[in-house]
C-alpha positions as MATLAB code, in Angstrom:
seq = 'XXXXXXXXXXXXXXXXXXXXXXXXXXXXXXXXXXXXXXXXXXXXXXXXXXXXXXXXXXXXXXXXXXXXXXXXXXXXXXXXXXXXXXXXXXXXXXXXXXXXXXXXXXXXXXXXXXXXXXXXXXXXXXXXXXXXXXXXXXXXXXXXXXXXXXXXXXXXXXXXXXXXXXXXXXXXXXXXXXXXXXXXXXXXXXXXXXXXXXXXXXXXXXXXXXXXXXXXXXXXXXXXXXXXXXXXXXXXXXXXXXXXXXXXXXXXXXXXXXXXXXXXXXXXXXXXXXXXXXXXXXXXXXXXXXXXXXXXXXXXXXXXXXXXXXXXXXXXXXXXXXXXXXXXXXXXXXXXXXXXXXXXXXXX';
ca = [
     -46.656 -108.244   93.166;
     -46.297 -110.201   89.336;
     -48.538 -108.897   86.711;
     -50.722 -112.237   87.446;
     -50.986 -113.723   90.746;
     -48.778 -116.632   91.344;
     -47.338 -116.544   87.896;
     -43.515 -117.096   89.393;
     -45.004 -119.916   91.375;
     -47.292 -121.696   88.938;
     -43.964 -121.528   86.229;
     -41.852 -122.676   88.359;
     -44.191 -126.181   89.605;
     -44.311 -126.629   85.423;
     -40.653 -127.284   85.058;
     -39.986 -129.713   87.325;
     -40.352 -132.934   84.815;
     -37.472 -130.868   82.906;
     -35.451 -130.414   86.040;
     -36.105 -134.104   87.023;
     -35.066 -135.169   83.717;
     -31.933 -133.068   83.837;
     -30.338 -134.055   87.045;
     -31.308 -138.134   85.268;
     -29.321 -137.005   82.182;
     -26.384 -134.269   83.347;
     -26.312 -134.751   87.068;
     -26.325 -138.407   87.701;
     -23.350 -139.471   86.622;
     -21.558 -137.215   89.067;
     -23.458 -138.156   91.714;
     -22.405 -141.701   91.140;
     -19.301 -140.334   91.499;
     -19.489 -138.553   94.988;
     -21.592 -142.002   96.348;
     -18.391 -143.993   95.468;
     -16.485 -141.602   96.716;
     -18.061 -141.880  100.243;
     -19.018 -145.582  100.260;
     -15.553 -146.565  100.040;
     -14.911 -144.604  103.257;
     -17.374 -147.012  105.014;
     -19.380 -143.878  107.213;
     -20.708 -145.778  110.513;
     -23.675 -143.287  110.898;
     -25.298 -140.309  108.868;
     -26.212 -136.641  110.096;
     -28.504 -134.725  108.191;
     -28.621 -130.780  108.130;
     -30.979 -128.312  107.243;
     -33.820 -125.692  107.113;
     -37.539 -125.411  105.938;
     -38.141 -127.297  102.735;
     -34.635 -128.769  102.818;
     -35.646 -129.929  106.009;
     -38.146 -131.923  104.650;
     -35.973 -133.137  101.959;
     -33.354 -134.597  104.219;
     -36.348 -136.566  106.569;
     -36.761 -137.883  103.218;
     -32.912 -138.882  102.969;
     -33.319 -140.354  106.879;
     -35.501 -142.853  105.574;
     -33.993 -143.837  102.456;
     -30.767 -144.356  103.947;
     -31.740 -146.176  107.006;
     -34.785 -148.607  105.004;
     -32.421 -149.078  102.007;
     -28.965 -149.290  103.248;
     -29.413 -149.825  107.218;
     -27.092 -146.842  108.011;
     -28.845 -145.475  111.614;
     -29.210 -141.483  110.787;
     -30.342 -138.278  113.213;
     -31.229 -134.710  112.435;
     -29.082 -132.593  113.706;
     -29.604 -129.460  116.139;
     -27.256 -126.867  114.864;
     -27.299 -124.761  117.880;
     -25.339 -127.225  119.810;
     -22.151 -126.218  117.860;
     -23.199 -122.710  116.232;
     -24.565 -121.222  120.125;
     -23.690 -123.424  122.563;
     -19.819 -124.375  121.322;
     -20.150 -127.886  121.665;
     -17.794 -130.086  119.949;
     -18.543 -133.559  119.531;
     -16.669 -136.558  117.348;
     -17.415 -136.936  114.164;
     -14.753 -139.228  113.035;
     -16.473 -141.492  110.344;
     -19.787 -140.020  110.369;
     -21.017 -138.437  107.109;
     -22.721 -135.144  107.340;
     -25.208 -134.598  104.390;
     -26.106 -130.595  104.567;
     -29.158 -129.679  102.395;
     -30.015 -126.507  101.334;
     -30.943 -124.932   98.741;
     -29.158 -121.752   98.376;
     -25.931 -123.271  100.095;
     -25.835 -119.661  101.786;
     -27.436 -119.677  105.331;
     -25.313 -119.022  107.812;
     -25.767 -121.238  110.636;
     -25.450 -124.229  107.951;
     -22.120 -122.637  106.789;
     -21.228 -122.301  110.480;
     -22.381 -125.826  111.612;
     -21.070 -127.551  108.477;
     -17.439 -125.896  108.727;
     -16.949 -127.231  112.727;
     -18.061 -130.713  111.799;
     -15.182 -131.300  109.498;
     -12.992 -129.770  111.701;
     -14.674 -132.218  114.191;
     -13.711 -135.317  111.597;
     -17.050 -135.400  110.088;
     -17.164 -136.518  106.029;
     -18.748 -133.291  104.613;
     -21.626 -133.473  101.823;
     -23.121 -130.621  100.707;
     -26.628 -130.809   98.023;
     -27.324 -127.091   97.032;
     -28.624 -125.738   93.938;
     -25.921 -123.675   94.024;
     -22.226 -124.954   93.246;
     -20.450 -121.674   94.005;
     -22.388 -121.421   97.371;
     -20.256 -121.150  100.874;
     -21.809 -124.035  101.886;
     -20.255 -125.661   99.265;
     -16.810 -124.309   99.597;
     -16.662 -125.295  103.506;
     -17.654 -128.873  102.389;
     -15.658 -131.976  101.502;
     -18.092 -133.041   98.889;
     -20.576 -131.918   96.655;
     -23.660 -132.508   94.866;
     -26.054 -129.583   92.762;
     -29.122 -130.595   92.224;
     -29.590 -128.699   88.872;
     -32.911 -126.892   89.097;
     -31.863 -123.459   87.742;
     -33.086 -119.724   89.596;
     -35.771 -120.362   91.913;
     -37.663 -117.101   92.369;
     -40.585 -117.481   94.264;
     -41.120 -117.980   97.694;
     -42.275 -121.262   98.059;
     -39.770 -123.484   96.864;
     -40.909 -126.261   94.909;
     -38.788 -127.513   92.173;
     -35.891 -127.388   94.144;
     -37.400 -129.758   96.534;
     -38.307 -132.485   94.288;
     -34.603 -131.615   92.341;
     -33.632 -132.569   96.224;
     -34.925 -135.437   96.775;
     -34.418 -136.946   93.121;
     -30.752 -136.551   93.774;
     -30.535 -137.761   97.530;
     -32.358 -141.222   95.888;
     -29.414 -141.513   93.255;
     -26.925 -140.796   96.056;
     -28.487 -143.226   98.631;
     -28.695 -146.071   95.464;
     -24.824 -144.845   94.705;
     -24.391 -145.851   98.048;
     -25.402 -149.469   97.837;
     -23.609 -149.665   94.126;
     -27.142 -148.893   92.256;
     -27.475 -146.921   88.759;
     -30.941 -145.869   90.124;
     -32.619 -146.449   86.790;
     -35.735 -147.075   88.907;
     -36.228 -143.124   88.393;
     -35.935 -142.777   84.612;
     -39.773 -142.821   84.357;
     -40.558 -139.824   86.752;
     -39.995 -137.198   84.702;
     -43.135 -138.338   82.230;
     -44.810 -139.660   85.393;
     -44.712 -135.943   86.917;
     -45.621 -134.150   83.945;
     -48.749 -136.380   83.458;
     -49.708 -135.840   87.281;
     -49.474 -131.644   86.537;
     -51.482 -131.877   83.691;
     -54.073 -132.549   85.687;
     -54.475 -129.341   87.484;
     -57.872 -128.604   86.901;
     -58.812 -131.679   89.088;
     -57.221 -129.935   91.618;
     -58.416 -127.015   91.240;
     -62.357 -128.364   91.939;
     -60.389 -129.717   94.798;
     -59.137 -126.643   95.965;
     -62.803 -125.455   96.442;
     -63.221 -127.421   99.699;
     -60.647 -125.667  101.291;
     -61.574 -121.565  100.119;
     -62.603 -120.754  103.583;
     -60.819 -123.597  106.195;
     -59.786 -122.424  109.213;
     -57.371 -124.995  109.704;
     -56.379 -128.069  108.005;
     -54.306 -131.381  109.190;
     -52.100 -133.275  106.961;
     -50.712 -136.529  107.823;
     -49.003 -139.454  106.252;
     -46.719 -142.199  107.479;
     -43.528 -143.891  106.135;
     -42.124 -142.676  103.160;
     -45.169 -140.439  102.861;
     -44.527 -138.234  106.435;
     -42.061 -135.546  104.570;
     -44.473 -134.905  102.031;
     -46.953 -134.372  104.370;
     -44.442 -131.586  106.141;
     -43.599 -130.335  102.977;
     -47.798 -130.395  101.956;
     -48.329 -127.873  105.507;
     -45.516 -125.445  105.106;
     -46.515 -124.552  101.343;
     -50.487 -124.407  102.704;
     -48.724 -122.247  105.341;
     -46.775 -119.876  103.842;
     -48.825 -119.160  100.407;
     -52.523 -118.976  101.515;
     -51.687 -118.549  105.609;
     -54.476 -121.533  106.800;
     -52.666 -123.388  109.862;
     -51.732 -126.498  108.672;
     -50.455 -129.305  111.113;
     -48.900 -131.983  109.596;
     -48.710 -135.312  111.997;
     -47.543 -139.276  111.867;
     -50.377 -141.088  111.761;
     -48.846 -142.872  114.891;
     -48.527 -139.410  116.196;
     -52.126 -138.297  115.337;
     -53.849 -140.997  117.397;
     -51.473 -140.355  120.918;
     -54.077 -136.612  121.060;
     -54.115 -134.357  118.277;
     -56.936 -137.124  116.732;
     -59.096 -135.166  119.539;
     -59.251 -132.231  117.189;
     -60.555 -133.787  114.302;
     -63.785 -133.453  112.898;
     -66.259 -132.753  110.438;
     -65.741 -129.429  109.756;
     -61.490 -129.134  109.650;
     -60.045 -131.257  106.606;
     -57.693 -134.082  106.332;
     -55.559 -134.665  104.137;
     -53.728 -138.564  104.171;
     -50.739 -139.070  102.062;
     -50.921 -142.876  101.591;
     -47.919 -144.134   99.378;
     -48.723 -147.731   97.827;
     -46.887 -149.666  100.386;
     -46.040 -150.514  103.583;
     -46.381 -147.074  104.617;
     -49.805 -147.041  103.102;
     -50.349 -150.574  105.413;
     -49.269 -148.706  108.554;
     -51.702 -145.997  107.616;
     -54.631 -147.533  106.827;
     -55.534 -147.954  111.222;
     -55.503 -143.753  111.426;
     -57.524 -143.824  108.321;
     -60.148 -146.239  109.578;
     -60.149 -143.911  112.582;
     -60.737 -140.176  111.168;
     -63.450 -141.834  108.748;
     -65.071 -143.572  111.830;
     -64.866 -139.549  113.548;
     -66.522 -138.077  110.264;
     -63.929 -136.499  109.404;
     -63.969 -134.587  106.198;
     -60.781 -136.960  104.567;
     -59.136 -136.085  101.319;
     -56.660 -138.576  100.371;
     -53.499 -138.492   97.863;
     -52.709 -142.011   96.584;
     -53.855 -145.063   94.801;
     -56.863 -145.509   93.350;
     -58.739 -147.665   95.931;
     -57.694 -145.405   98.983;
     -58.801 -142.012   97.170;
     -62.686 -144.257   96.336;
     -62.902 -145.251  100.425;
     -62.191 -141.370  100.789;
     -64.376 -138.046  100.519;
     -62.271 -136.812   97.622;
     -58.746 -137.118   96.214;
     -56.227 -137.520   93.855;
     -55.250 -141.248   92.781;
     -51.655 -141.155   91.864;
     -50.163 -143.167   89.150;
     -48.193 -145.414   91.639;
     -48.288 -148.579   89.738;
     -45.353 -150.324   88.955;
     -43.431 -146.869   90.975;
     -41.414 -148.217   94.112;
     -42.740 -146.877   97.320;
     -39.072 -144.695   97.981;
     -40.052 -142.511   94.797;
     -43.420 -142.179   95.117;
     -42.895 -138.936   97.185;
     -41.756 -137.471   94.020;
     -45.213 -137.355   92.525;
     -47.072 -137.324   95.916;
     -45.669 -133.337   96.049;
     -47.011 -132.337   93.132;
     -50.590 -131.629   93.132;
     -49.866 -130.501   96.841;
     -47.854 -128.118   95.433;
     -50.810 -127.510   93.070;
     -53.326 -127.075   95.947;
     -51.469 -124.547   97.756;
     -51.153 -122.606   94.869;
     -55.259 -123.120   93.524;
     -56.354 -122.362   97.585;
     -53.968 -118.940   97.846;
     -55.564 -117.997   94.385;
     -59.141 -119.138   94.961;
     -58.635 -116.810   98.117;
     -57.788 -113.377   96.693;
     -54.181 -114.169   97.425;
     -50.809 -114.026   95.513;
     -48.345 -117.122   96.074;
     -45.627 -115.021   94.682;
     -46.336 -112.413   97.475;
     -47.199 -113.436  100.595;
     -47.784 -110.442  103.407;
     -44.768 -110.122  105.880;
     -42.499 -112.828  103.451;
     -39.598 -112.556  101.656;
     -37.529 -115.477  100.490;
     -34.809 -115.940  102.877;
     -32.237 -116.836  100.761;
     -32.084 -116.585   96.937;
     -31.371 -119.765   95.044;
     -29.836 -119.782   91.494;
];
């Protein structure tokens, strides 16, 4: 247990506009470098790789690369190769492995047989002496320093600010877009105290559903597994395409929603599912611009003006983050100790 619950946690949330500007200052140019490097061997289809927050990450990645480049991309199912022995062709298809650590096993494993298998190897860790790196062609660290607590959360946003540069890399972009994040984040955590009056509403929920579409879906993921693992409420994070084919059934006025509407098309696609849960009564919590958080019970209204909908996830994380962390301590809790946990792999 730390000396003050969550205190790992809550320090580590605080740096990420200093990691974020880091990997836009000291990381960047190399991985410029490793996008040039794999553009100009002309990949005909992307894999992605990876566990638990990483996971998350590299759904993130899926739709970056197919929206902004048009390369066709699947998750992979690493028991086909690490259980089963199956060995497909992977001539000119680029692997991208995420994980933090670089040490799990089954990613080493799986990584290793698809470059024997001809796959292009890319490995984005946060650690550049990791196995994971060393059985990979390529790689890229992501810069965010020792993560300590359980519930990663700057090396997720480190993760997805460097799978954007690599995607733009791909298509021959600088990815300046990003150079205003890091002051974009650190206003959105200053304003914790909105979030923690937020937090109230969920002290004693029994359940909770998050759901989001587009751009938004991974941060909806992401939103449930730290609500998950910190204060232990069941939290079941949907498509809003996905809600309406059943799980709308369970909605009502008691269990909260929470919509992750990014400012732009995946906000338009949205906006049918949130018509919907307010037409149920649902009790709907929205993180987004201004207009869909005043339609909405509560919320947070992100600064998403003049922020392209691909980054927006950057700052959508962050007072999720902050909300798992308020709930778990508004419960009697301690993020940085959850009962029956331990990190599975250290980062550094």
């Amino acid at each position: 247990m730390s000396e003050q619950p969550g205190r790992i946690m809550s320090a580590e949330i605080a740096e990420q506009p200093a990691v974020l500007r880091r990997i836009l200052d000291q990381g960047a140019p190399r991985i410029r470098d490793v996008a040039a490097a794999i553009a100009a061997r002309h990949p005909r289809f992307v894999l992605l790789s990876a566990r638990g927050t990483s996971d998350h990450a590299a759904l993130y990645a899926k739709y970056l690369l197919e929206i902004r480049l048009g390369l066709p991309c699947g998750l992979t199912s690493m028991s086909t190769t690490t259980a089963y022995g199956a060995e497909p062709d992977l001539r000119d298809v680029l692997l991208i492995t995420v994980s933090q650590s670089g040490g799990s096993p089954d990613l080493v494993a799986s990584t290793g047989a698809a470059r024997k298998a001809g796959a292009i190897t890319l490995a984005v860790t946060n650690n550049a002496d990791s196995a994971l790196a060393a059985v990979s062609e390529y790689h890229i660290d992501i810069l965010a320093g020792p993560e300590k607590a359980l519930p990663a959360t700057k090396t997720y946003t480190a993760s997805l600010l460097s799978l954007y540069l690599f995607a733009e890399g791909l298509r021959g972009s600088d990815g300046a877009a990003a150079q205003g994040l890091p002051q974009l984040a650190e206003a959105v955590l200053s304003r914790q105290e909105e979030i923690r009056t937020l937090a109230s509403r969920y002290r004693f929920a029994g359940r909770m559903v998050i759901t989001s579409r587009g751009y938004g879906y991974p941060t909806a993921k992401e939103a449930a597994l730290k609500m998950m693992e910190t204060s232990y409420i069941p939290a079941l994070a949907y498509s809003g395409a996905d809600l309406l084919h059943g799980p709308l059934a369970m909605v009502d006025n008691v269990s909260p929603v929470i919509a992750v509407v990014t400012d732009g098309h995946g906000g338009e696609a949205l906006q049918p599912v949130l018509d919907r849960l307010r037409g149920r009564g649902a009790d709907l919590v929205v993180i987004g611009p201004k207009h869909q958080v005043d339609a909405a019970s509560a919320g947070f209204v992100l600064p998403t003006d003049g922020v392209s909908e691909e980054l927006q996830p950057l700052l959508e994380i962050l007072p999720l983050q902050l909300l798992a962390y308020e709930v778990t301590i508004a419960r009697g809790q301690d993020p940085d100790a959850p009962r029956a946990l331990a990190k599975v792999t250290e980062t550094s």
